[in-house]
mmCIF file of C-alpha atoms in Angstrom:
data_model
loop_
_atom_site.group_PDB
_atom_site.id
_atom_site.type_symbol
_atom_site.label_atom_id
_atom_site.label_comp_id
_atom_site.label_asym_id
_atom_site.label_seq_id
_atom_site.Cartn_x
_atom_site.Cartn_y
_atom_site.Cartn_z
ATOM 1 C CA GLY A 1 -4.572 107.415 135.463
ATOM 2 C CA SER A 2 -1.982 108.829 133.165
ATOM 3 C CA GLY A 3 0.022 105.566 133.012
ATOM 4 C CA SER A 4 3.560 106.155 131.751
ATOM 5 C CA ARG A 5 2.974 109.700 130.524
ATOM 6 C CA THR A 6 5.507 112.349 131.562
ATOM 7 C CA GLU A 7 4.741 115.764 133.031
ATOM 8 C CA ASP A 8 4.592 117.286 129.505
ATOM 9 C CA GLY A 9 1.779 114.937 128.608
ATOM 10 C CA HIS A 10 3.634 112.955 125.935
ATOM 11 C CA ASP A 11 4.309 109.264 126.408
ATOM 12 C CA ARG A 12 7.929 109.117 125.222
ATOM 13 C CA ARG A 13 10.705 108.653 127.701
ATOM 14 C CA ASP A 14 13.689 110.999 127.644
ATOM 15 C CA LEU A 15 16.788 109.213 126.432
ATOM 16 C CA PRO A 16 20.250 110.349 127.409
ATOM 17 C CA GLU A 17 21.722 112.727 124.877
ATOM 18 C CA GLY A 18 24.748 111.659 122.870
ATOM 19 C CA THR A 19 24.650 108.245 121.310
ATOM 20 C CA PRO A 20 21.440 106.775 119.914
ATOM 21 C CA HIS A 21 19.634 104.396 122.249
ATOM 22 C CA GLY A 22 21.114 100.898 122.276
ATOM 23 C CA ILE A 23 24.432 101.815 120.654
ATOM 24 C CA GLU A 24 27.510 101.751 122.858
ATOM 25 C CA SER A 25 30.067 104.479 122.480
ATOM 26 C CA ALA A 26 33.659 103.640 121.637
ATOM 27 C CA GLY A 27 34.721 104.742 125.115
ATOM 28 C CA LYS A 28 37.125 107.352 126.326
ATOM 29 C CA LYS A 29 39.741 108.927 124.093
ATOM 30 C CA GLY A 30 42.843 106.730 124.065
ATOM 31 C CA ASP A 31 40.830 103.655 125.060
ATOM 32 C CA PRO A 32 42.227 100.605 123.222
ATOM 33 C CA GLY A 33 38.716 99.355 122.442
ATOM 34 C CA ARG A 34 37.952 95.647 122.347
ATOM 35 C CA LEU A 35 41.275 94.609 120.783
ATOM 36 C CA ILE A 36 39.553 92.538 118.124
ATOM 37 C CA GLY A 37 40.344 93.190 114.486
ATOM 38 C CA ARG A 38 39.061 91.850 111.202
ATOM 39 C CA THR A 39 41.480 89.579 109.329
ATOM 40 C CA LYS A 40 41.138 87.155 106.417
ATOM 41 C CA GLY A 41 40.161 84.410 108.859
ATOM 42 C CA GLY A 42 37.534 86.500 110.639
ATOM 43 C CA MET A 43 37.745 88.470 113.865
ATOM 44 C CA ASN A 44 41.078 88.014 115.584
ATOM 45 C CA THR A 45 43.187 88.989 118.610
ATOM 46 C CA LYS A 46 46.968 88.585 118.812
ATOM 47 C CA LEU A 47 48.670 87.508 121.987
ATOM 48 C CA HIS A 48 52.377 88.356 122.286
ATOM 49 C CA ALA A 49 54.344 86.539 124.978
ATOM 50 C CA VAL A 50 57.767 86.406 126.563
ATOM 51 C CA SER A 51 58.620 82.953 127.867
ATOM 52 C CA ASP A 52 61.603 81.343 129.561
ATOM 53 C CA ALA A 53 63.831 78.621 128.103
ATOM 54 C CA ASP A 54 61.379 75.938 129.254
ATOM 55 C CA GLY A 55 58.484 77.540 127.367
ATOM 56 C CA ARG A 56 56.727 78.928 130.464
ATOM 57 C CA PRO A 57 55.159 82.353 129.895
ATOM 58 C CA LEU A 58 56.585 85.306 131.834
ATOM 59 C CA SER A 59 54.567 88.213 130.396
ATOM 60 C CA PHE A 60 51.839 88.834 127.830
ATOM 61 C CA PHE A 61 50.675 91.705 125.645
ATOM 62 C CA MET A 62 47.484 91.719 123.590
ATOM 63 C CA THR A 63 46.742 93.569 120.334
ATOM 64 C CA ALA A 64 44.012 93.488 117.697
ATOM 65 C CA GLY A 65 44.539 90.970 114.889
ATOM 66 C CA PRO A 66 45.714 93.216 112.032
ATOM 67 C CA VAL A 67 48.105 95.257 114.237
ATOM 68 C CA SER A 68 51.792 94.807 113.400
ATOM 69 C CA ASP A 69 53.960 92.547 115.573
ATOM 70 C CA TYR A 70 56.267 95.532 116.112
ATOM 71 C CA THR A 71 53.685 96.965 118.518
ATOM 72 C CA GLY A 72 53.878 93.854 120.691
ATOM 73 C CA ALA A 73 57.662 93.781 120.440
ATOM 74 C CA ALA A 74 57.957 97.396 121.613
ATOM 75 C CA ALA A 75 55.540 96.800 124.502
ATOM 76 C CA LEU A 76 57.333 93.694 125.774
ATOM 77 C CA LEU A 77 60.858 95.092 125.380
ATOM 78 C CA ASP A 78 60.987 96.383 128.964
ATOM 79 C CA ASP A 79 59.689 93.070 130.361
ATOM 80 C CA LEU A 80 62.509 90.998 128.884
ATOM 81 C CA PRO A 81 64.492 89.082 131.510
ATOM 82 C CA ASN A 82 68.291 88.873 131.485
ATOM 83 C CA ALA A 83 68.873 86.341 128.735
ATOM 84 C CA GLN A 84 71.536 85.382 126.227
ATOM 85 C CA TRP A 85 69.175 84.780 123.311
ATOM 86 C CA LEU A 86 65.746 85.863 122.126
ATOM 87 C CA LEU A 87 63.949 83.570 119.703
ATOM 88 C CA GLY A 88 61.240 85.234 117.623
ATOM 89 C CA ASP A 89 59.472 84.660 114.342
ATOM 90 C CA ARG A 90 59.737 86.769 111.178
ATOM 91 C CA GLY A 91 57.084 89.208 112.397
ATOM 92 C CA TYR A 92 59.568 90.594 114.938
ATOM 93 C CA ASP A 93 62.334 91.226 112.397
ATOM 94 C CA ALA A 94 63.184 94.927 112.487
ATOM 95 C CA ASP A 95 66.524 96.693 112.705
ATOM 96 C CA TRP A 96 65.381 98.862 115.634
ATOM 97 C CA PHE A 97 64.273 95.742 117.575
ATOM 98 C CA ARG A 98 67.567 93.959 116.899
ATOM 99 C CA ASP A 99 69.497 97.052 118.024
ATOM 100 C CA ALA A 100 67.387 97.336 121.200
ATOM 101 C CA LEU A 101 68.028 93.673 122.014
ATOM 102 C CA GLU A 102 71.764 94.004 121.482
ATOM 103 C CA ALA A 103 71.796 97.129 123.682
ATOM 104 C CA LYS A 104 70.355 94.933 126.462
ATOM 105 C CA GLY A 105 73.022 92.283 125.811
ATOM 106 C CA ILE A 106 70.579 89.837 124.188
ATOM 107 C CA GLN A 107 71.507 88.069 120.954
ATOM 108 C CA PRO A 108 68.515 87.986 118.530
ATOM 109 C CA CYS A 109 67.703 84.716 116.795
ATOM 110 C CA ILE A 110 65.058 85.998 114.389
ATOM 111 C CA PRO A 111 64.895 85.051 110.700
ATOM 112 C CA GLY A 112 64.701 87.958 108.265
ATOM 113 C CA ARG A 113 61.491 89.032 106.599
ATOM 114 C CA ARG A 114 61.118 87.963 102.983
ATOM 115 C CA SER A 115 61.055 91.613 101.949
ATOM 116 C CA ARG A 116 64.631 92.207 103.197
ATOM 117 C CA ASN A 117 67.168 92.936 100.475
ATOM 118 C CA GLU A 118 70.045 91.272 102.336
ATOM 119 C CA PRO A 119 69.298 88.053 104.228
ATOM 120 C CA VAL A 120 69.912 88.108 107.998
ATOM 121 C CA ARG A 121 72.120 85.470 109.567
ATOM 122 C CA TYR A 122 70.642 83.540 112.495
ATOM 123 C CA ASP A 123 71.338 80.259 114.284
ATOM 124 C CA LYS A 124 68.986 77.774 112.591
ATOM 125 C CA ARG A 125 69.720 75.017 115.116
ATOM 126 C CA ARG A 126 68.849 77.278 118.029
ATOM 127 C CA TYR A 127 65.781 78.632 116.196
ATOM 128 C CA ARG A 128 64.240 75.141 116.172
ATOM 129 C CA ARG A 129 63.752 75.478 119.933
ATOM 130 C CA ARG A 130 61.075 78.099 119.192
ATOM 131 C CA SER A 131 58.701 75.152 118.936
ATOM 132 C CA ARG A 132 58.483 75.307 122.758
ATOM 133 C CA ILE A 133 56.823 78.709 122.422
ATOM 134 C CA GLU A 134 54.340 77.338 119.868
ATOM 135 C CA ILE A 135 53.627 74.426 122.235
ATOM 136 C CA MET A 136 52.981 76.953 125.022
ATOM 137 C CA PHE A 137 50.394 78.762 122.861
ATOM 138 C CA GLY A 138 48.831 75.416 121.932
ATOM 139 C CA ARG A 139 48.484 74.447 125.600
ATOM 140 C CA LEU A 140 46.904 77.819 126.382
ATOM 141 C CA LYS A 141 44.374 77.226 123.605
ATOM 142 C CA ASP A 142 43.398 73.913 125.195
ATOM 143 C CA TRP A 143 41.332 76.157 127.440
ATOM 144 C CA ARG A 144 38.199 76.762 125.375
ATOM 145 C CA ARG A 145 37.734 80.244 126.773
ATOM 146 C CA VAL A 146 41.191 81.274 125.528
ATOM 147 C CA ALA A 147 40.823 79.544 122.159
ATOM 148 C CA THR A 148 37.449 81.072 121.276
ATOM 149 C CA ARG A 149 37.452 84.498 122.982
ATOM 150 C CA TYR A 150 33.761 85.077 123.484
ATOM 151 C CA ASP A 151 34.574 87.906 125.920
ATOM 152 C CA ARG A 152 33.888 91.345 124.487
ATOM 153 C CA CYS A 153 35.951 93.072 127.142
ATOM 154 C CA PRO A 154 39.719 92.733 126.574
ATOM 155 C CA THR A 155 40.431 92.923 130.319
ATOM 156 C CA VAL A 156 38.233 89.901 131.022
ATOM 157 C CA PHE A 157 39.839 87.917 128.200
ATOM 158 C CA PHE A 158 43.347 88.914 129.303
ATOM 159 C CA SER A 159 42.503 87.788 132.847
ATOM 160 C CA ALA A 160 41.373 84.421 131.489
ATOM 161 C CA VAL A 161 44.684 84.061 129.606
ATOM 162 C CA ALA A 162 46.662 84.935 132.746
ATOM 163 C CA LEU A 163 44.632 82.480 134.830
ATOM 164 C CA ALA A 164 45.096 79.703 132.263
ATOM 165 C CA ALA A 165 48.851 80.352 132.063
ATOM 166 C CA THR A 166 49.188 80.326 135.848
ATOM 167 C CA VAL A 167 47.292 77.068 136.253
ATOM 168 C CA ILE A 168 48.939 75.273 133.313
ATOM 169 C CA PHE A 169 52.547 76.361 133.775
ATOM 170 C CA TRP A 170 53.095 77.629 137.306
ATOM 171 C CA LEU A 171 50.928 75.550 139.671
#
């Protein structure tokens, strides 16, 4: 018999045209990719969150590691609940973000970046309560799957984060 030979007589199989065999394409145009970026500490993913006064997460947004915090701030701006104050770290310090918060009636409590020429005033006593947000991230990372992110697909990882947050904080 001819075994695995094709009709032409040669024994090579036809591979789909486009990418070389075994190499995945980047996906469709506009696809965010895997949302993993190279940083000094290795491969990294950033998780941006909005939480309530008790440190329970309300909404999440995920970006690649080296992406600016402004991207996460802009994405979560519409998900902000009616609140008096927003506590954020230096990465969220931008004039446009402060103006957007004040337009929503929210007072920003965000320390200024070191690169600012004029220091920004903020309530230092109130800012100490941001530790609740850090505690929330620490509790999420108690789940090994969230802490390590072995998932290549960002949707699967994001689902794991949402599941962990639901179980830890809302059930």
